[in-house]
Coordinates of C-alpha atoms in Angstrom, one line a residue:
M1 CA 55.0 -53.7 66.4
R2 CA 53.0 -54.9 63.5
A3 CA 51.1 -57.3 65.8
V4 CA 50.3 -54.4 68.1
T5 CA 49.0 -52.3 65.3
V6 CA 46.9 -55.2 64.0
A7 CA 45.5 -55.8 67.5
L8 CA 44.5 -52.2 67.8
K9 CA 42.1 -52.5 64.8
T10 CA 40.0 -54.8 67.0
F11 CA 38.8 -51.9 69.2
K12 CA 37.3 -49.8 66.4
T13 CA 38.5 -46.8 68.4
P14 CA 40.8 -44.0 67.4
V15 CA 44.2 -44.3 69.3
R16 CA 47.1 -41.9 69.5
C17 CA 49.6 -44.1 71.3
I18 CA 51.1 -47.6 70.9
F19 CA 48.5 -49.2 73.2
P20 CA 44.8 -48.3 73.6
N21 CA 43.6 -46.2 76.5
R22 CA 42.9 -48.5 79.5
F23 CA 39.6 -46.8 80.2
V24 CA 38.4 -47.6 76.7
I25 CA 39.6 -51.3 77.2
K26 CA 37.9 -51.5 80.6
A27 CA 34.5 -50.9 78.9
L28 CA 35.1 -53.5 76.3
F29 CA 36.5 -56.1 78.7
S30 CA 34.0 -55.6 81.5
T31 CA 32.6 -58.9 82.8
K32 CA 29.5 -57.0 84.1
C33 CA 27.3 -58.3 81.3
A34 CA 24.1 -60.2 81.1
G35 CA 24.4 -63.8 82.2
L36 CA 24.1 -66.0 85.2
L37 CA 27.9 -66.5 85.3
S38 CA 28.9 -62.8 84.7
D39 CA 31.2 -62.9 87.8
V40 CA 33.0 -66.1 86.7
N41 CA 36.4 -65.9 84.9
V42 CA 37.4 -68.9 82.9
L43 CA 41.0 -69.6 81.7
D44 CA 40.5 -71.8 78.6
L45 CA 43.6 -73.7 77.6
S46 CA 41.6 -76.1 75.4
R47 CA 41.5 -76.7 71.7
V48 CA 39.6 -78.6 69.0
I49 CA 36.0 -79.5 70.1
A50 CA 35.2 -81.0 73.6
G51 CA 36.9 -78.3 75.7
P52 CA 35.9 -75.3 73.5
F53 CA 32.3 -76.6 73.4
C54 CA 32.3 -76.7 77.3
T55 CA 33.8 -73.2 77.6
M56 CA 31.5 -71.8 74.9
T57 CA 28.5 -73.1 77.0
L58 CA 30.0 -71.2 80.0
G59 CA 30.5 -68.1 77.9
D60 CA 26.9 -68.3 76.7
L61 CA 25.9 -68.0 80.4
G62 CA 28.0 -64.8 80.7
A63 CA 31.3 -66.2 82.0
N64 CA 34.3 -64.1 81.0
V65 CA 36.2 -66.8 78.9
I66 CA 39.9 -66.1 78.1
K67 CA 41.0 -68.5 75.3
V68 CA 44.8 -69.0 75.6
E69 CA 46.2 -70.2 72.3
S70 CA 49.7 -71.0 71.1
L71 CA 51.3 -68.6 68.6
E72 CA 50.1 -70.9 65.8
G73 CA 46.5 -71.0 67.2
D74 CA 43.9 -73.7 68.0
E75 CA 44.3 -76.5 65.5
A76 CA 40.6 -76.3 64.6
R77 CA 41.2 -72.9 63.0
K78 CA 42.8 -74.9 60.1
W79 CA 39.9 -77.5 59.8
G80 CA 38.6 -76.4 56.4
P81 CA 37.5 -75.6 53.8
P82 CA 35.3 -73.7 54.1
F83 CA 37.3 -70.8 55.6
V84 CA 36.3 -67.3 56.5
K85 CA 36.9 -64.9 53.6
D86 CA 40.4 -63.1 53.7
S87 CA 41.2 -65.4 56.7
T88 CA 42.8 -68.7 57.6
D89 CA 40.1 -69.4 60.2
S90 CA 37.7 -72.2 59.4
Y91 CA 34.0 -72.1 60.0
Y92 CA 34.4 -75.3 61.9
F93 CA 36.4 -73.3 64.5
L94 CA 33.7 -70.6 64.6
S95 CA 31.0 -73.2 65.6
V96 CA 32.5 -73.7 69.1
N97 CA 34.3 -70.5 70.1
R98 CA 31.9 -67.6 70.4
N99 CA 31.7 -65.5 73.6
K100 CA 35.5 -65.8 74.1
K101 CA 38.5 -63.5 74.0
S102 CA 41.7 -64.8 72.4
I103 CA 45.2 -64.3 73.7
C104 CA 48.3 -66.0 72.2
V105 CA 51.0 -67.2 74.7
N106 CA 54.2 -69.2 74.2
L107 CA 54.1 -71.6 77.1
K108 CA 57.6 -72.8 76.4
T109 CA 59.0 -69.5 77.7
Q110 CA 59.2 -68.6 81.4
E111 CA 57.6 -65.3 80.6
G112 CA 54.7 -67.2 79.0
K113 CA 54.3 -69.4 82.1
N114 CA 54.3 -66.2 84.2
I115 CA 51.3 -64.9 82.2
I116 CA 49.4 -68.1 82.9
Y117 CA 50.2 -67.8 86.6
D118 CA 48.9 -64.2 86.6
L119 CA 45.7 -65.3 84.8
A120 CA 45.2 -68.2 87.2
K121 CA 45.3 -65.8 90.2
K122 CA 42.2 -64.0 88.7
C123 CA 40.4 -66.9 87.3
D124 CA 37.8 -69.3 88.9
V125 CA 38.0 -72.1 86.4
V126 CA 40.7 -73.6 84.2
V127 CA 39.8 -76.0 81.3
E128 CA 42.4 -77.9 79.3
N129 CA 42.5 -80.9 77.1
F130 CA 46.2 -81.9 76.7
L131 CA 47.5 -85.4 77.2
P132 CA 47.7 -86.2 80.9
G133 CA 50.8 -84.7 82.4
K134 CA 51.7 -82.5 79.5
L135 CA 50.9 -79.2 81.2
D136 CA 52.6 -80.5 84.5
K137 CA 55.8 -80.9 82.5
L138 CA 55.5 -77.3 81.4
N139 CA 54.8 -76.4 85.1
V140 CA 51.4 -75.0 84.3
G141 CA 49.3 -78.0 85.4
Y142 CA 47.0 -78.4 88.3
E143 CA 49.5 -78.9 91.0
K144 CA 51.2 -75.6 90.1
L145 CA 48.1 -73.6 89.6
K146 CA 46.5 -74.7 92.8
E147 CA 49.5 -73.3 94.6
I148 CA 48.8 -70.0 93.0
N149 CA 45.0 -70.1 93.5
K150 CA 43.9 -72.7 96.1
Q151 CA 40.3 -72.2 95.1
I152 CA 40.9 -72.9 91.4
I153 CA 38.5 -75.3 89.7
Y154 CA 40.6 -77.3 87.2
C155 CA 38.9 -79.4 84.6
A156 CA 41.1 -81.7 82.5
I157 CA 39.5 -83.2 79.4
T158 CA 41.4 -86.1 77.9
G159 CA 40.9 -89.1 75.6
F160 CA 41.1 -91.9 78.2
G161 CA 41.6 -90.2 81.6
P162 CA 44.8 -89.9 83.7
N163 CA 45.0 -93.6 84.8
G164 CA 44.9 -96.9 83.1
P165 CA 46.8 -98.5 80.2
Y166 CA 45.4 -96.0 77.7
A167 CA 46.3 -92.9 79.8
N168 CA 48.8 -91.5 77.2
K169 CA 47.0 -92.8 74.1
P170 CA 45.8 -89.9 71.9
G171 CA 42.0 -89.8 71.9
Y172 CA 39.8 -88.3 69.2
D173 CA 36.0 -88.4 68.9
V174 CA 35.8 -91.2 66.3
I175 CA 38.4 -93.3 68.3
A176 CA 36.3 -93.1 71.5
A177 CA 33.1 -93.8 69.4
A178 CA 34.7 -96.9 68.0
M179 CA 36.2 -98.2 71.3
G180 CA 33.2 -97.2 73.4
G181 CA 30.7 -99.3 71.3
L182 CA 28.8 -96.5 69.4
L183 CA 30.1 -97.3 65.9
N184 CA 29.4 -101.0 66.4
S185 CA 25.7 -100.2 67.2
T186 CA 25.2 -97.6 64.5
G187 CA 24.4 -98.3 60.8
E188 CA 22.1 -100.3 58.7
K189 CA 21.2 -103.8 59.7
D190 CA 24.0 -106.2 58.5
G191 CA 25.8 -103.1 57.3
N192 CA 29.1 -101.5 58.1
P193 CA 29.8 -99.4 61.3
V194 CA 28.8 -95.7 60.8
K195 CA 30.2 -92.7 62.3
P196 CA 27.6 -90.1 63.3
G197 CA 27.7 -86.9 61.1
V198 CA 28.9 -84.7 64.0
A199 CA 31.4 -85.3 66.8
I200 CA 28.7 -86.3 69.3
T201 CA 31.2 -87.9 71.7
N202 CA 33.1 -84.6 71.9
V203 CA 29.9 -82.7 72.4
T204 CA 28.6 -85.0 75.2
T205 CA 32.0 -84.9 77.0
G206 CA 31.9 -81.1 76.7
L207 CA 28.5 -81.1 78.3
H208 CA 29.7 -83.5 81.1
A209 CA 32.6 -81.1 81.8
F210 CA 30.2 -78.1 81.8
G211 CA 28.0 -79.8 84.4
A212 CA 30.9 -80.9 86.5
I213 CA 32.3 -77.4 86.6
M214 CA 28.9 -75.9 87.6
T215 CA 28.7 -78.6 90.4
A216 CA 32.3 -77.7 91.5
L217 CA 31.4 -74.0 91.6
Y218 CA 28.4 -74.8 93.8
Y219 CA 30.6 -76.9 96.0
R220 CA 33.2 -74.2 96.3
H221 CA 30.5 -71.7 97.2
K222 CA 29.5 -73.9 100.1
T223 CA 33.0 -74.9 101.3
G224 CA 35.5 -72.5 99.8
H225 CA 37.4 -75.5 98.3
G226 CA 38.6 -75.8 94.7
Q227 CA 39.3 -79.1 93.0
K228 CA 40.5 -81.1 89.9
I229 CA 37.9 -82.5 87.6
D230 CA 38.9 -85.3 85.2
C231 CA 36.6 -85.9 82.1
N232 CA 37.4 -88.2 79.2
L233 CA 36.0 -89.1 75.9
F234 CA 36.1 -92.9 76.4
S235 CA 34.3 -93.1 79.7
T236 CA 31.8 -90.6 78.5
Q237 CA 31.1 -92.6 75.4
I238 CA 30.7 -95.8 77.3
S239 CA 28.3 -94.1 79.8
S240 CA 26.3 -92.7 76.9
M241 CA 25.5 -96.3 75.7
I242 CA 22.8 -96.3 78.4
N243 CA 20.3 -99.2 77.6
I244 CA 22.7 -100.9 75.2
A245 CA 25.4 -101.1 77.9
N246 CA 22.9 -102.1 80.6
I247 CA 21.3 -104.8 78.7
Y248 CA 24.7 -106.4 77.9
L249 CA 26.0 -106.1 81.5
N250 CA 22.8 -107.8 82.9
C251 CA 21.6 -110.0 80.0
G252 CA 24.8 -110.7 78.0
I253 CA 23.0 -109.5 74.8
E254 CA 25.1 -107.7 72.2
A255 CA 23.8 -104.7 70.4
Q256 CA 22.7 -104.9 66.8
R257 CA 22.6 -102.3 64.1
W258 CA 19.1 -101.1 63.4
G259 CA 19.5 -98.2 61.1
T260 CA 16.9 -95.7 62.2
A261 CA 14.8 -98.5 63.8
H262 CA 14.5 -99.3 67.6
A263 CA 15.5 -102.5 69.1
N264 CA 12.6 -102.5 71.6
L265 CA 9.8 -100.4 69.9
V266 CA 7.9 -101.1 66.7
P267 CA 7.1 -99.1 64.6
Y268 CA 9.9 -96.6 65.5
Q269 CA 12.0 -95.8 62.5
A270 CA 12.2 -93.8 59.2
F271 CA 9.9 -94.7 56.3
K272 CA 10.2 -93.6 52.7
T273 CA 7.6 -91.3 51.2
M274 CA 7.3 -90.0 47.6
D275 CA 10.0 -87.4 48.1
G276 CA 12.1 -88.3 51.1
D277 CA 11.9 -90.0 54.6
I278 CA 9.8 -89.4 57.7
V279 CA 10.3 -90.8 61.1
I280 CA 7.5 -92.3 63.0
G281 CA 7.7 -93.4 66.7
T282 CA 4.9 -95.2 68.6
G283 CA 5.9 -95.7 72.2
S284 CA 2.5 -97.0 73.4
N285 CA -0.5 -99.0 72.2
A286 CA -2.7 -95.8 72.2
Q287 CA -0.1 -94.1 69.9
F288 CA -0.2 -97.1 67.6
V289 CA -4.0 -96.9 67.4
D290 CA -3.8 -93.2 66.6
F291 CA -1.2 -93.8 63.9
C292 CA -3.2 -96.6 62.2
T293 CA -6.3 -94.4 62.3
L294 CA -4.6 -91.5 60.6
I295 CA -3.1 -93.7 57.8
N296 CA -6.5 -95.3 57.3
R297 CA -5.4 -98.8 58.4
E298 CA -7.6 -99.4 61.4
D299 CA -7.6 -103.2 60.4
L300 CA -4.0 -103.4 61.8
I301 CA -5.3 -102.4 65.3
L302 CA -7.3 -105.7 65.5
D303 CA -4.6 -107.9 64.0
D304 CA -3.3 -110.3 66.7
R305 CA 0.2 -110.0 65.3
F306 CA 0.2 -106.3 66.2
K307 CA -2.0 -106.2 69.3
D308 CA 0.8 -104.8 71.5
N309 CA 4.4 -103.7 71.3
A310 CA 5.9 -107.1 72.1
S311 CA 3.8 -108.7 69.4
R312 CA 4.9 -106.0 67.0
V313 CA 8.5 -106.5 67.8
R314 CA 8.1 -110.3 67.0
H315 CA 6.4 -109.5 63.8
R316 CA 8.6 -106.5 62.9
D317 CA 9.2 -107.3 59.3
E318 CA 5.5 -107.7 58.5
I319 CA 4.3 -104.5 60.2
V320 CA 7.2 -102.4 58.7
R321 CA 6.5 -103.8 55.2
I322 CA 2.7 -102.9 55.5
I323 CA 3.4 -99.4 56.9
G324 CA 6.0 -98.8 54.2
E325 CA 3.6 -99.6 51.5
V326 CA 1.2 -96.9 52.9
M327 CA 3.8 -94.2 53.6
I328 CA 5.2 -94.2 50.0
T329 CA 1.9 -93.1 48.6
K330 CA 2.2 -89.5 49.9
T331 CA 4.9 -86.8 50.2
R332 CA 6.7 -85.8 53.4
K333 CA 4.7 -82.5 53.4
E334 CA 1.4 -84.3 53.1
W335 CA 2.2 -86.8 55.9
T336 CA 3.4 -83.9 58.1
Q337 CA 0.1 -82.1 57.6
I338 CA -1.8 -85.3 58.4
F339 CA 0.2 -86.0 61.6
R340 CA 0.2 -82.3 62.7
N341 CA -2.0 -83.0 65.8
A342 CA -1.0 -86.7 66.3
S343 CA -0.3 -88.1 69.7
F344 CA 2.7 -90.0 68.5
P345 CA 6.1 -88.3 67.7
N346 CA 6.9 -87.9 64.0
G347 CA 9.0 -85.7 61.8
P348 CA 10.7 -85.5 58.4
V349 CA 14.3 -86.4 57.9
N350 CA 15.6 -82.9 57.1
N351 CA 18.7 -81.5 55.4
M352 CA 20.2 -78.3 56.7
R353 CA 18.1 -76.2 54.4
D354 CA 15.0 -77.9 55.6
V355 CA 16.1 -77.3 59.3
F356 CA 16.6 -73.6 59.0
N357 CA 13.5 -73.1 56.8
D358 CA 11.4 -74.8 59.4
E359 CA 8.6 -72.6 60.7
H360 CA 9.3 -73.7 64.3
V361 CA 13.0 -72.9 64.1
R362 CA 12.2 -69.5 62.6
E363 CA 9.5 -68.7 65.2
I364 CA 11.8 -69.4 68.2
E365 CA 14.7 -67.4 66.6
L366 CA 17.3 -70.0 67.3
V367 CA 19.7 -68.6 64.7
K368 CA 21.6 -65.6 65.8
E369 CA 23.7 -63.1 63.9
L370 CA 27.1 -61.7 65.0
Q371 CA 29.6 -59.3 63.7
H372 CA 32.9 -61.0 63.1
E373 CA 36.3 -59.2 62.7
K374 CA 37.0 -60.8 59.3
A375 CA 33.8 -62.4 58.0
G376 CA 31.4 -59.5 58.6
T377 CA 28.1 -60.8 59.6
I378 CA 28.0 -64.5 60.6
K379 CA 25.2 -66.7 61.7
T380 CA 25.3 -69.1 64.5
V381 CA 22.9 -71.5 66.3
G382 CA 22.2 -69.9 69.6
P383 CA 22.0 -71.6 73.0
P384 CA 19.2 -74.2 73.1
T385 CA 18.4 -73.7 76.8
V386 CA 16.0 -70.9 77.9
Y387 CA 16.3 -69.3 81.3
S388 CA 13.5 -67.2 82.8
E389 CA 16.1 -65.1 84.7
G390 CA 19.8 -64.3 84.2
G391 CA 20.1 -65.1 80.6
N392 CA 21.9 -67.3 78.2
S393 CA 23.0 -65.3 75.2
V394 CA 25.2 -65.0 72.1
R395 CA 27.1 -61.8 72.9
F396 CA 30.0 -61.6 70.5
A397 CA 31.6 -63.6 67.7
P398 CA 34.5 -66.1 67.9
P399 CA 37.8 -64.3 68.2
T400 CA 40.4 -64.0 65.5
L401 CA 43.8 -65.3 66.6
G402 CA 45.2 -63.1 69.4
Q403 CA 42.5 -60.5 69.0
H404 CA 42.4 -59.6 72.6
T405 CA 46.1 -60.1 73.6
I406 CA 46.6 -56.5 74.4
M407 CA 43.3 -56.0 76.1
I408 CA 43.9 -58.9 78.4
L409 CA 47.4 -58.0 79.3
S410 CA 46.7 -54.4 79.8
N411 CA 43.3 -54.3 81.4
F412 CA 42.7 -57.7 83.0
L413 CA 46.3 -58.3 84.3
G414 CA 47.4 -54.6 84.5
Y415 CA 50.7 -54.9 82.6
S416 CA 52.4 -51.8 81.5
D417 CA 52.7 -50.7 77.9
D418 CA 56.5 -51.3 78.0
K419 CA 56.1 -54.7 79.4
I420 CA 53.6 -55.7 76.7
K421 CA 55.8 -54.3 74.0
E422 CA 58.7 -56.4 75.3
L423 CA 56.6 -59.6 75.4
M424 CA 55.6 -59.1 71.8
Q425 CA 59.1 -58.3 70.7
N426 CA 60.4 -61.5 72.3
K427 CA 57.5 -63.6 70.7
V428 CA 56.1 -64.6 74.2
V429 CA 52.7 -63.3 73.1
K430 CA 51.1 -62.4 69.8

């Protein structure tokens, strides 16, 4: 009963019975909201990063994402500090779980499995990231759910895929980055391997899963057929090595660590200024000429050692040393102003304060504010993609654990008040 009372606080609506009026819930739970995918229901069984990032992207496009968690919740809720005030939820969790509704279900019980079956009947897409076969053993995997809904699109995100010697090996972002070659090619020259500051392999896998789901929805629209999609961190990471992988496969050349520099373009790296670093990239001779002109070193343009990119690559140390001696004479702000209308790409190496104080970031209003059940107002980085029609928006904050359990069971599935009360008392839901 306590769980029911707590859940009711979510609705900010006076109630006189154990469960909220279903008419009230209907308004709150309606999928008729802005977004290209407003008629798509997603059953999200994923946790941590890759799966939640994928489903958040679907939610940003208006999909109705039902996040199913265990009674203990998504592991990422505990990935702190920092934690939301008066809560055990981490801000890490909040970063990948907006635009979702949370329901807690005990999948080890038959009643819990029945809830998943009922949800699958009404959902278009399922996303999960358990070890291969784990949900099959619980009888809520693809084979079972496609019996219930033959048009279901089921996306499994794993560490290494369902086949091969590593199929049952646990896979986290840094493991895939290590085994897939990213760590070996990242870091300072002759230095140690370096992990990127964010879980980039998880993010790219989530984006691959998102693209695959959109493709499967299009295919189903044409044929009426659902299907199973397998995405995994390891394969995604290897495919993300693009030129490094291709050069090795065709030329047998191993990758080197270049820090911020580029193996095939010079100058193309960070240079120290009086108060920080700035990155310069010259991808053509015309850009190199423009760069030399703006730093008042036109003499470099006529130097045979630097006449074209191939020559500059051969004489990398000399040109980098010369440019470095020039760049250190001014501040980042001064160089940024000098390069403001340059033809070559350039930009300061920013910390997060710099990023969110940047005039461009403020002008495009990339940061959005949401009202969170516990934290009050929270800020989040909004969707980076802009659509001329349909919309891609931040609609509501990441859910607290089980925040929408009653709403989903009552309105979406049509369960009676008595049935919901029994499920809660038996610890099937929370």
